[in-house]
Coordinates of C-alpha atoms and ligand atoms in Angstrom, one line a residue:
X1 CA 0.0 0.0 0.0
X2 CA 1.0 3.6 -1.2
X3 CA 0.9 6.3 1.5
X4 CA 1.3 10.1 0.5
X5 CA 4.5 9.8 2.5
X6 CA 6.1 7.8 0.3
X7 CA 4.7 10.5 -2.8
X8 CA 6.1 13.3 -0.7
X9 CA 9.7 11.2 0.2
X10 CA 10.2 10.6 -3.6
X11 CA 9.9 14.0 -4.3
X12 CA 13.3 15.1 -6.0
X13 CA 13.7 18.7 -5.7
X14 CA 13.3 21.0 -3.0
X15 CA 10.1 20.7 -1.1
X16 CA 8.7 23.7 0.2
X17 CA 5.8 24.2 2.2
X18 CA 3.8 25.6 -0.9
X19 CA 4.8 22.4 -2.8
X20 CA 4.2 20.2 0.0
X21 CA 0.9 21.9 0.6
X22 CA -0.4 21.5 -3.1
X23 CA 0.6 17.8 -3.3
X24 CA -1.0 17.1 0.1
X25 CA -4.7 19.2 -0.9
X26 CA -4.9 17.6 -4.2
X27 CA -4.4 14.3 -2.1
X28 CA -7.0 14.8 0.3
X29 CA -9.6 16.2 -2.7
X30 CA -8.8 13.4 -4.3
X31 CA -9.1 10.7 -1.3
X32 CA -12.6 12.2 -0.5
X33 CA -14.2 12.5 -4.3
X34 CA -13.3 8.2 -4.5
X35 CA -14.5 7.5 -1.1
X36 CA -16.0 4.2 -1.5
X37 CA -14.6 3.7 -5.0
X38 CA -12.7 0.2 -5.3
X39 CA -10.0 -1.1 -8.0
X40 CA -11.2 -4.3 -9.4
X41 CA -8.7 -5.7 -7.3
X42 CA -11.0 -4.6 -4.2
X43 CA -8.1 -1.5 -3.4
X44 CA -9.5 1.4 -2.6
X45 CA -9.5 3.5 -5.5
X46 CA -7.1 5.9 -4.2
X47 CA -4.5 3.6 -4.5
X48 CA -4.3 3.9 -8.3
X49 CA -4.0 7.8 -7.6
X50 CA -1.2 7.4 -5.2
X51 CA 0.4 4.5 -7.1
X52 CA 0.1 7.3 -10.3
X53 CA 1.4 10.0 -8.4
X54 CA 4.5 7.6 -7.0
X55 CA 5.5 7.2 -10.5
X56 CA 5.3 10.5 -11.5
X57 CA 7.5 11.9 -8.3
X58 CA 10.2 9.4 -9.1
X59 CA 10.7 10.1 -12.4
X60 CA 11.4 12.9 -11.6
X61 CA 8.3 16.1 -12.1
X62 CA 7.3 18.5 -10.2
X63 CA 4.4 19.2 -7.7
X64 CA 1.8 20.4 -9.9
X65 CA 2.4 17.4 -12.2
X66 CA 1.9 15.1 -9.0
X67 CA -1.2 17.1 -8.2
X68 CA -2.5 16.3 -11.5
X69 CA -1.7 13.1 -10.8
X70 CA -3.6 12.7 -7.8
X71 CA -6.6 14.0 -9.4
X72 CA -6.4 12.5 -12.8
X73 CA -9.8 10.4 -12.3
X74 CA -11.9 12.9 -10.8
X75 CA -13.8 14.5 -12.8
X76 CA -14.5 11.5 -14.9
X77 CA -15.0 8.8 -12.1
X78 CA -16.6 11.3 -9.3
X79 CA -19.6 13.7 -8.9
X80 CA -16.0 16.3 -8.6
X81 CA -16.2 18.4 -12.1
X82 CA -12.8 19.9 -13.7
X83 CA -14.6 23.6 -12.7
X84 CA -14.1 22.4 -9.3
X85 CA -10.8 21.6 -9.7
X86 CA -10.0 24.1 -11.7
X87 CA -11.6 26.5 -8.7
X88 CA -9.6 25.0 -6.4
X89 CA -6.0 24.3 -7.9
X90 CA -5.7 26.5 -10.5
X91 CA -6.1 26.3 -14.3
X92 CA -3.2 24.9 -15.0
X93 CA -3.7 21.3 -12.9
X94 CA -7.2 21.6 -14.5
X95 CA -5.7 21.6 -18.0
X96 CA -3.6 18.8 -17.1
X97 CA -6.5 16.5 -15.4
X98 CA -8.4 18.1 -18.7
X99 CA -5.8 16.3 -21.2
X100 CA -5.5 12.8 -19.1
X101 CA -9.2 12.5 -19.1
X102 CA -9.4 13.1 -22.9
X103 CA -6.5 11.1 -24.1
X104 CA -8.5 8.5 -21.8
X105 CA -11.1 8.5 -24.6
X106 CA -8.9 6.6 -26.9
X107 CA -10.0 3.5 -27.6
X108 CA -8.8 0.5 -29.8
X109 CA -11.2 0.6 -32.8
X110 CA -10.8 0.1 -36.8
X111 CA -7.9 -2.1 -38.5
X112 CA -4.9 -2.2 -36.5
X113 CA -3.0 0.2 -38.8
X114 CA -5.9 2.6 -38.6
X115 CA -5.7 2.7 -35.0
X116 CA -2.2 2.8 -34.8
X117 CA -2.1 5.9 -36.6
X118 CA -5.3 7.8 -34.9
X119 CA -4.0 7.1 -31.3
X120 CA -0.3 8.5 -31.8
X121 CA -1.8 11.5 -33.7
X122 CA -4.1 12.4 -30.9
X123 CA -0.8 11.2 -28.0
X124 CA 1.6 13.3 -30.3
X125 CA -0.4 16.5 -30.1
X126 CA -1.6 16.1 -26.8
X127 CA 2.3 16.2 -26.0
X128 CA 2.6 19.0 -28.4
X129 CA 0.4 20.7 -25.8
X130 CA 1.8 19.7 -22.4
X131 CA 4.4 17.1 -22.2
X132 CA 3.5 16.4 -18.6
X133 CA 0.1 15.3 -19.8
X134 CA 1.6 11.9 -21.5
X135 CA 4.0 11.4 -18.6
X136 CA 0.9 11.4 -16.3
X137 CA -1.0 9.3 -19.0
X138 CA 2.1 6.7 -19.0
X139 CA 2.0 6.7 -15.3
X140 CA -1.9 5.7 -15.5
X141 CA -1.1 3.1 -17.9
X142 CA 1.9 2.3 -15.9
X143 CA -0.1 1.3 -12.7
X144 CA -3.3 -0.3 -14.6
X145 CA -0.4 -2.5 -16.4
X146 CA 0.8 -3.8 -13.2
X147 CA -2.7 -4.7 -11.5
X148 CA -4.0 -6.1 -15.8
X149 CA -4.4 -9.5 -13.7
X150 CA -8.0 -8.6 -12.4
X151 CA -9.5 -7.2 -15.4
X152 CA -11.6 -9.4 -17.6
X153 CA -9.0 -11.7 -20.1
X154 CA -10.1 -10.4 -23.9
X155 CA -10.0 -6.8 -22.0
X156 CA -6.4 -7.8 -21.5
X157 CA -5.0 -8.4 -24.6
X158 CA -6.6 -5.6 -26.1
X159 CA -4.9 -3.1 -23.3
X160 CA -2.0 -5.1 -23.8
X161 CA -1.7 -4.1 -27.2
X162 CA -2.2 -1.0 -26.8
X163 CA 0.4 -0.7 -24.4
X164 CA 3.0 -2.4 -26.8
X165 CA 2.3 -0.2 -30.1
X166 CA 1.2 3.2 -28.2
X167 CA 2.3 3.9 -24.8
X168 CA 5.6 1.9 -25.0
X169 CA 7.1 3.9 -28.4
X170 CA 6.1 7.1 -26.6
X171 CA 8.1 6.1 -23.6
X172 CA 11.1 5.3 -25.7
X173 CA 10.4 9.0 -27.6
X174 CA 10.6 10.7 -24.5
X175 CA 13.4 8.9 -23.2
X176 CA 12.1 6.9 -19.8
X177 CA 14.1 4.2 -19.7
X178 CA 12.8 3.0 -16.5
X179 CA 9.1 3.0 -17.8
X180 CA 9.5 1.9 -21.4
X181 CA 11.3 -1.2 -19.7
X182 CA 9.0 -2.2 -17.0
X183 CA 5.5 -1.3 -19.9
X184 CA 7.3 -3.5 -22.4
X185 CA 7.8 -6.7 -20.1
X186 CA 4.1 -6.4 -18.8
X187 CA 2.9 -6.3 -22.5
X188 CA 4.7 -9.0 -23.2
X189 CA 3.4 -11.3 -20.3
X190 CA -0.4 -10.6 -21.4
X191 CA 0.3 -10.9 -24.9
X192 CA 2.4 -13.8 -25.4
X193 CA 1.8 -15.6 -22.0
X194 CA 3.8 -19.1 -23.4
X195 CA 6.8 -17.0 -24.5
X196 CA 7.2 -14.9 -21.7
X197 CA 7.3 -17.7 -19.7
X198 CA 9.9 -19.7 -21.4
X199 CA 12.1 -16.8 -21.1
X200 CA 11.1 -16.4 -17.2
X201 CA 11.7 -19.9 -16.6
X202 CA 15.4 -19.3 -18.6
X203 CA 16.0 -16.5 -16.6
X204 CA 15.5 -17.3 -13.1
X205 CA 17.4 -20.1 -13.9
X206 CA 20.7 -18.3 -14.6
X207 CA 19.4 -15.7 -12.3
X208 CA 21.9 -16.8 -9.1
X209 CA 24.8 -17.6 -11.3
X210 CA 23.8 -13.7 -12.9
X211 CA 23.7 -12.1 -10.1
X212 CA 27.1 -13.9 -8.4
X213 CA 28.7 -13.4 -11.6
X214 CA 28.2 -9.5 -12.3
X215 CA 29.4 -9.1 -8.6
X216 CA 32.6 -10.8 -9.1
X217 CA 33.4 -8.4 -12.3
X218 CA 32.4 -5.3 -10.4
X219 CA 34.9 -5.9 -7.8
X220 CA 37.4 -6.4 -10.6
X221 CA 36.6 -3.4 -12.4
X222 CA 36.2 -1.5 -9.2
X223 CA 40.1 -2.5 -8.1
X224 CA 41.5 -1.5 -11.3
X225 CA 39.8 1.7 -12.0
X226 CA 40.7 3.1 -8.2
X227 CA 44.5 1.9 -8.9
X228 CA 44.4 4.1 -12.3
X229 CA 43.3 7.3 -10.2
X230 CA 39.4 6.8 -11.9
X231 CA 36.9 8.6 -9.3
X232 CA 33.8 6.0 -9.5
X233 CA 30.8 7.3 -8.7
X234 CA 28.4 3.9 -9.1
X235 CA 28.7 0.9 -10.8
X236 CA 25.5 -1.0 -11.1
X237 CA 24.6 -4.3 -12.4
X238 CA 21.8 -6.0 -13.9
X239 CA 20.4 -8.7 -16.2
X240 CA 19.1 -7.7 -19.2
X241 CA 15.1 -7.2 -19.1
X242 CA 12.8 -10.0 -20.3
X243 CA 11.2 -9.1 -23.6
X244 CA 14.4 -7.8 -25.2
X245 CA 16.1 -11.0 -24.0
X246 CA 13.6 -12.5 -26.1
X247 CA 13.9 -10.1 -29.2
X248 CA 17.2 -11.6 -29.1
X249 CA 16.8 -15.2 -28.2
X250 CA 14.6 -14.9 -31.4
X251 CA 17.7 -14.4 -33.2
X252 CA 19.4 -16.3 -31.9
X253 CA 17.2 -20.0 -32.3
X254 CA 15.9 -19.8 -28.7
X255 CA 19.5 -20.5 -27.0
X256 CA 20.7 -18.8 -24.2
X257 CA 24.1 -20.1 -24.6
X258 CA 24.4 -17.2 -27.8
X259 CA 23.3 -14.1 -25.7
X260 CA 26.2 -12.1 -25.0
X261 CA 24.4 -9.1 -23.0
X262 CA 22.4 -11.4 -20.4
X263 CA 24.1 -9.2 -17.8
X264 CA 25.2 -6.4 -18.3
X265 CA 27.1 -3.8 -15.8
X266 CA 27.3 0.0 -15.9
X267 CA 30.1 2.2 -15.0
X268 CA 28.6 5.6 -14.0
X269 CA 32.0 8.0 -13.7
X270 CA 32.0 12.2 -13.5
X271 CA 33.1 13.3 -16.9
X272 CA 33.3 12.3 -20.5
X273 CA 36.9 12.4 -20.6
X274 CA 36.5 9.9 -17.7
X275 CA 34.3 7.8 -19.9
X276 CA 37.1 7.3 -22.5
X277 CA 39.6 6.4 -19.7
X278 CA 37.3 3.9 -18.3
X279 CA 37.3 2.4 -21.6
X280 CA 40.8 1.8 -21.8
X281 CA 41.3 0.6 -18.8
X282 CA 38.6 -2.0 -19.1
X283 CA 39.9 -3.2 -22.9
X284 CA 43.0 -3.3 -21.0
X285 CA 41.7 -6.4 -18.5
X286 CA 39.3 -7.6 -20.7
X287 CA 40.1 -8.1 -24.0
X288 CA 36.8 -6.6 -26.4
X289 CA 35.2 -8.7 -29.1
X290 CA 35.8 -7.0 -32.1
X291 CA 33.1 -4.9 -33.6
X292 CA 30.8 -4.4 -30.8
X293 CA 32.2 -1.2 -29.2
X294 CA 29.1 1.3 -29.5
X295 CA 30.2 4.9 -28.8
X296 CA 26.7 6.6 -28.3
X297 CA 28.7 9.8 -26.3
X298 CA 30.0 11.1 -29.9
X299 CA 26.8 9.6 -32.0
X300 CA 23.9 9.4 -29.7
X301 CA 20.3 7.6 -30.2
X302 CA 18.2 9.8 -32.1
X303 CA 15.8 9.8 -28.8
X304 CA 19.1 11.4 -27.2
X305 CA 20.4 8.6 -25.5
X306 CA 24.4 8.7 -24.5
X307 CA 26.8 6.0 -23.4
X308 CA 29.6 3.9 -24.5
X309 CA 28.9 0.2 -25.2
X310 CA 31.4 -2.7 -25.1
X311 CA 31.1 -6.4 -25.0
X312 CA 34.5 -8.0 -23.8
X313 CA 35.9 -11.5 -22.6
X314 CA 34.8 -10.9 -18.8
X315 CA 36.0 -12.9 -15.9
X316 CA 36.2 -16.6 -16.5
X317 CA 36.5 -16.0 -20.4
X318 CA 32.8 -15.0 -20.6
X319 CA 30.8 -12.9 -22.6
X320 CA 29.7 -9.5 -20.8
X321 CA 28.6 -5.9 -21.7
X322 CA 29.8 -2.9 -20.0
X323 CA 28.1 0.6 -19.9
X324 CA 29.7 3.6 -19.8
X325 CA 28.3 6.8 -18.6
X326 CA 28.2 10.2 -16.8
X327 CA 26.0 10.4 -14.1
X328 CA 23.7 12.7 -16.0
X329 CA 23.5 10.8 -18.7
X330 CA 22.5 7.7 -16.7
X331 CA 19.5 10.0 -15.5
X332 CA 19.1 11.2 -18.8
X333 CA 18.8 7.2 -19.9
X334 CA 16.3 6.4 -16.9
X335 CA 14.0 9.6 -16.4
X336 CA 14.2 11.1 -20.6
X337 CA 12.7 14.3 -20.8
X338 CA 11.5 14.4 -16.8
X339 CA 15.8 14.5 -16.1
X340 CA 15.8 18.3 -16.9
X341 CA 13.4 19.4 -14.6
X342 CA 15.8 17.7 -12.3
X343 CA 19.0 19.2 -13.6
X344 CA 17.0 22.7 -13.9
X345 CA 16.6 22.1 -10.4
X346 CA 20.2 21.1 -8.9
X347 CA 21.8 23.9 -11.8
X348 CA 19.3 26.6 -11.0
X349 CA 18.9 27.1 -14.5
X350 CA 15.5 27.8 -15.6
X351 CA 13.0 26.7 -18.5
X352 CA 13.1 30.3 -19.8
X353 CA 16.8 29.9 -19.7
X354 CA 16.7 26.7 -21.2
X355 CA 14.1 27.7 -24.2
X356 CA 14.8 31.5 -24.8
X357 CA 18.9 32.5 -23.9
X358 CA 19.3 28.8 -25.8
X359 CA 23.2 27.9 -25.3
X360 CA 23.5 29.8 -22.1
X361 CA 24.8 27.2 -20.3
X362 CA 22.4 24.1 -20.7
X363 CA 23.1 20.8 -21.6
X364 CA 24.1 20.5 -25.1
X365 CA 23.2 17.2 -26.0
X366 CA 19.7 17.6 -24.8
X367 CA 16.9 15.3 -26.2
X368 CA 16.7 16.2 -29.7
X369 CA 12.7 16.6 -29.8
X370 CA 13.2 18.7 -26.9
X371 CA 15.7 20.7 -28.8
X372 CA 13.4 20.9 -31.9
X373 CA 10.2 21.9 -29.5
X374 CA 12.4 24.6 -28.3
X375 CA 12.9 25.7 -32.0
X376 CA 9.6 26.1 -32.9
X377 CA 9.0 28.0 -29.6
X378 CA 12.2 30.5 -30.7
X379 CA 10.6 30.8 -34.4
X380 CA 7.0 31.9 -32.4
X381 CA 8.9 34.1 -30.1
X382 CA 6.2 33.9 -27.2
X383 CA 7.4 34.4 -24.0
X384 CA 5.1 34.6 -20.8
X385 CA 6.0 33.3 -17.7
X386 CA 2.6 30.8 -17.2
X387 CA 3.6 29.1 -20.2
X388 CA 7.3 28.7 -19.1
X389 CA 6.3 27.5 -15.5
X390 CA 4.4 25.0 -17.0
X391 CA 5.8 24.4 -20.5
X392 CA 2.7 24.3 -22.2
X393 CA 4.3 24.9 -25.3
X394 CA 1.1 26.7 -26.8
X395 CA 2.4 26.4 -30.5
X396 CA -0.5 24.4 -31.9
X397 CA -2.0 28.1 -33.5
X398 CA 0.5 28.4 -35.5
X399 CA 2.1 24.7 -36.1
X400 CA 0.3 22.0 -37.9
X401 CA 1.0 18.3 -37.4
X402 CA 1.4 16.1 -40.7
X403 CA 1.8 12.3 -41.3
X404 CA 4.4 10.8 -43.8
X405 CA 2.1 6.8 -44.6
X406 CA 4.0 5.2 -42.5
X407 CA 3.3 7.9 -39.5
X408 CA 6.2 9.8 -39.0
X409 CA 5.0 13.1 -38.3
X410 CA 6.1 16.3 -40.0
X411 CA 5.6 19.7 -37.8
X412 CA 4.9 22.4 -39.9
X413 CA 4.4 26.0 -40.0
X414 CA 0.5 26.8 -40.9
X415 CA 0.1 26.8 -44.5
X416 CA 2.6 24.7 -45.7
X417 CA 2.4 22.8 -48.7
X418 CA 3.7 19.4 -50.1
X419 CA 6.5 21.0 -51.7
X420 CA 7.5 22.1 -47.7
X421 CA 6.6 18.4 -46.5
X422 CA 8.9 16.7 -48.8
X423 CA 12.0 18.9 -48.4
X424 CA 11.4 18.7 -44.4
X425 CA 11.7 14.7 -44.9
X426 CA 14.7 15.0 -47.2
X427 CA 16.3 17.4 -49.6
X428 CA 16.5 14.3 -51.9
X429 CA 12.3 13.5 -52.0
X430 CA 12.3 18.0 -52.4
X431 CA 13.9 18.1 -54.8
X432 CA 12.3 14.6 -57.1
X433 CA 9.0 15.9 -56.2
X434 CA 6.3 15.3 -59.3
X435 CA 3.0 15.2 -57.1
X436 CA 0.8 14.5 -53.5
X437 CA -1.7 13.0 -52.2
X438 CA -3.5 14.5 -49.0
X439 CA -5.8 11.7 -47.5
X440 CA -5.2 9.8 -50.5
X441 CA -6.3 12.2 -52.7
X442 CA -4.7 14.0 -55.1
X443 CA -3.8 17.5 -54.5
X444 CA -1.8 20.5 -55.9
X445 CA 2.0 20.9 -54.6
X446 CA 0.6 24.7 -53.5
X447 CA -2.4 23.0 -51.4
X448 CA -2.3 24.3 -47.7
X449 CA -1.6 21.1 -46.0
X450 CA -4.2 20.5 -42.9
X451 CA -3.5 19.2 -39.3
X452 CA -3.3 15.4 -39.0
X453 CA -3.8 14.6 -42.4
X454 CA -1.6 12.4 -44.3
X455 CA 0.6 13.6 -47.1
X456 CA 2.3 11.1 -49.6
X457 CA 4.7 12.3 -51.9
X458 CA 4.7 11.2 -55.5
X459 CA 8.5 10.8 -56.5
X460 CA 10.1 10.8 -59.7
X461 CA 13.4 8.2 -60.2
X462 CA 15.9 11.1 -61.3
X463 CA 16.3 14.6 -59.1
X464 CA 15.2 17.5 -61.9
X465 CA 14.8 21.1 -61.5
X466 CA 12.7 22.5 -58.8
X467 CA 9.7 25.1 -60.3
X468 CA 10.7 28.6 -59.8
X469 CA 7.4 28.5 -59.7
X470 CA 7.4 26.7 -56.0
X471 CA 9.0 30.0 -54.4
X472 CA 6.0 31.5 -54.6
X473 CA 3.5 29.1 -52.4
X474 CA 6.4 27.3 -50.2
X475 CA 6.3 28.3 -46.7
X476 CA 9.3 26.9 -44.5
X477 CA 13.0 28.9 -44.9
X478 CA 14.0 25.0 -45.5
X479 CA 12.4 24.3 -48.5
X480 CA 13.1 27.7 -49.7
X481 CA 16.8 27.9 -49.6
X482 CA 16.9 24.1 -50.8
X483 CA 15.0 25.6 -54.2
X484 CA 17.1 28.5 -54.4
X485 CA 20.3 26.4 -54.1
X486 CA 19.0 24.1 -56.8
X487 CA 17.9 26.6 -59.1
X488 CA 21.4 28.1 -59.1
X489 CA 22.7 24.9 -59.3
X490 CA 21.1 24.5 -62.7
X491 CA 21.8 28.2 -63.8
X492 CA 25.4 27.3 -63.6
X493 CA 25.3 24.3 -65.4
X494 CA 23.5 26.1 -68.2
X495 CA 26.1 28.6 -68.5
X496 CA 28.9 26.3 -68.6
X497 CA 27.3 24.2 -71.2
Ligands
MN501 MN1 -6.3 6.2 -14.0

């Protein structure tokens, strides 16, 4: 059982009184709008609001966000109404509870691909709105997940599902390690109950020998780096989780025998510099397996994640991976976009720092969605202090969202056309343009593209000459200067010839 303590101890920056205060009224609102209300696992239904909240205060958000949290079932589940909250907390927790309560509306409905598509639009632009919205949404999800065994079995699998091709991607985008991990292994056990057992079975098998073995190296590695002058701030091991163990037992023809990252153990040191030192020294004991050194600190993940990966000859000539990171990128890896608020926090650097004076002094390897969000905010030039306090990033007047057919989505200034859609995905599709479809219709290359719809771009083989034509109806800089550049391109070549 969940006690608001436990909310209020996982709480990881500074608690005032005025924090403490909010997270504690929206906890007693909250406790007395449920009275009476039980889980289908006979809980009281507060639990799932404290259990929520828990989640949300260890990855790492603030008060409000928890408040929110608490009171994300309210108004749909209670005679409580969103005025009333609203009256009582503020507009901004109301617009929060507002969005968890819609996005709640999503159901599974239509061909798979159909719903696919209609969900992340609608979980994309509701985190177009307020990010905190979806981390409260995956925290929801998150909890329901863990107590899936009392709900009715088809009921299952179609949450499951939902979980695995909606809320665990979104995860992965914004980076939460921790809850992308935990989503994907609970999907797993209600959609593939035979298979996730095999791999249980596998793994609490080895689980001992694991667990003895990753000790042994860490003391290894621990000896060695100290002897080399390397300040160690943590190093952690684990086995890997269950359903990317069996992603890769599926390449590998079910044995365990060919898995070379069943454990794997993380090196968390204090700089990068430090990183590359820890690297040598390890390859120095250990000798690597050739080909397998990942170094995600010079290239990292698109979704911004940083480390350094190696698989070596470990103790007793087995296979082993070893992580290595800074501290803040190991937040970074475990809390995604919710780590900022914490470094915000410890570097008393503000949002309006960190979207407006830009470089200043802010990470610069942040998230690169986070980066983007905070270009499209630049290019609006808005700046009032509600909307930084709460990064409701209130760009949706003048930003559309479009959909490549395969449901990548294309942000776009207002009024852009196909011709601007196609030189935002490449330069290359720009500049071989011949058509589009919007919807599956055909269009003009000057039609003014609408929210959510999906564009496809009709391609010819060879690159040709961009339409001077185009300059006139494109909208974005991008396209612009690509058509310029082209168009020059070809004047020169006609003058030579
Ligand atoms: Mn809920």
């Amino acid at each position: 059982m969940v006690k608001i303590e436990d909310v209020l101890k996982n709480f990881k920056s500074n608690l005032n009184r005025e924090r403490k205060n909010r997270i504690l009224e929206a906890y007693e609102f909250a406790k007395k709008a449920h009275e009476g209300q039980k889980r289908k696992s006979g809980e009281d239904y507060i639990q799932h609001s404290l259990e929520t909240a828990l989640i949300i205060a260890k990855v790492g958000m603030r008060s409000k966000t928890i408040a929110a949290g608490l009171l994300h079932d309210v108004p749909e589940d209670t005679d409580k109404t969103l005025e009333e909250i609203s009256k009582k907390f503020g507009e901004e927790i109301a617009f929060m509870v507002d969005g968890v309560t819609k996005l709640g509306k999503i159901k599974l409905r239509g061909s798979q691909e159909e719903y696919f598509l209609e969900n992340t639009r609608k979980m994309f632009l509701a985190m177009a709105a307020d990010i905190r919205v979806v981390i409260i949404k995956l925290a929801d999800r998150l909890h329901n997940m863990r107590t899936l065994d009392h709900v009715p079995e088809e009921k299952q699998q179609r949450i499951a599902r939902e979980t695995m091709e909606i809320f665990v991607p979104i995860a992965d985008r914004l980076g939460i390690g921790e809850i992308k991990g935990e989503l994907e292994d609970l999907a797993f056990k209600f959609m593939d109950h035979e298979n996730y057992n095999k791999v249980k079975h596998l793994e609490d098998k080895l689980y001992q020998e694991i667990e003895k073995y990753i000790q042994r190296t860490k003391e290894e590695i621990e000896k060695d780096l100290r002897r080399e002058g390397i300040k160690i701030i943590e190093i952690k091991g684990r086995a890997k989780r269950l359903h990317s163990l069996y992603l890769k037992l599926q390449q590998h023809d079910m044995n365990i025998d060919r898995i070379y990252d069943l454990a794997a153990v993380r090196i968390i040191v204090p700089e990068i510099a430090d990183c590359y030192e820890t690297l040598g020294i390890v390859h120095k004991k250990y000798h690597p397996l050739v080909g397998r050194i990942k170094d995600y600190i010079s290239l990292p993940k698109p979704n911004g994640y940083q480390s350094i990966h190696t698989t070596v000859f470990g103790p007793e000539g087995k296979i082993l991976e070893i992580q290595i990171r800074t501290k803040k990128m190991d937040n970074e890896a475990e809390f995604g976009i919710a780590s900022h608020w914490i470094y915000s926090e410890q570097e008393k650097i503000s949002w309006k720092r960190f979207f407006f004076k830009g470089k200043a002094k802010f990470p610069e390897k942040e998230l690169v969605w986070i980066k983007q969000l905070r270009e499209w905010q630049n290019e609006i030039g808005r700046d009032d202090d509600e909307f930084l306090s709460g990064l409701k990033i209130d760009f949706l007047k003048n930003r559309i969202f479009a959909f490549t057919p395969r449901g990548d989505i294309i942000n776009l200034p207002e009024g852009a056309t196909p011709v601007d859609f196609a030189y935002m995905i490449h330069s290359d599709i720009g500049s071989r343009t011949m058509g589009a479809k919007a919807d599956r219709k055909i269009v003009p290359l000057s039609y003014q593209i609408q929210n959510a719809q999906v564009i496809e771009i009709l391609t010819s083989k060879e690159t040709k000459k961009p339409s001077q034509d185009w300059l006139t109806f494109v909208r974005t800089s991008n396209a612009k200067a690509h058509i310029r550049k082209e168009l020059k391109k070809y004047e020169e070549m006609a003058k030579k010839s």
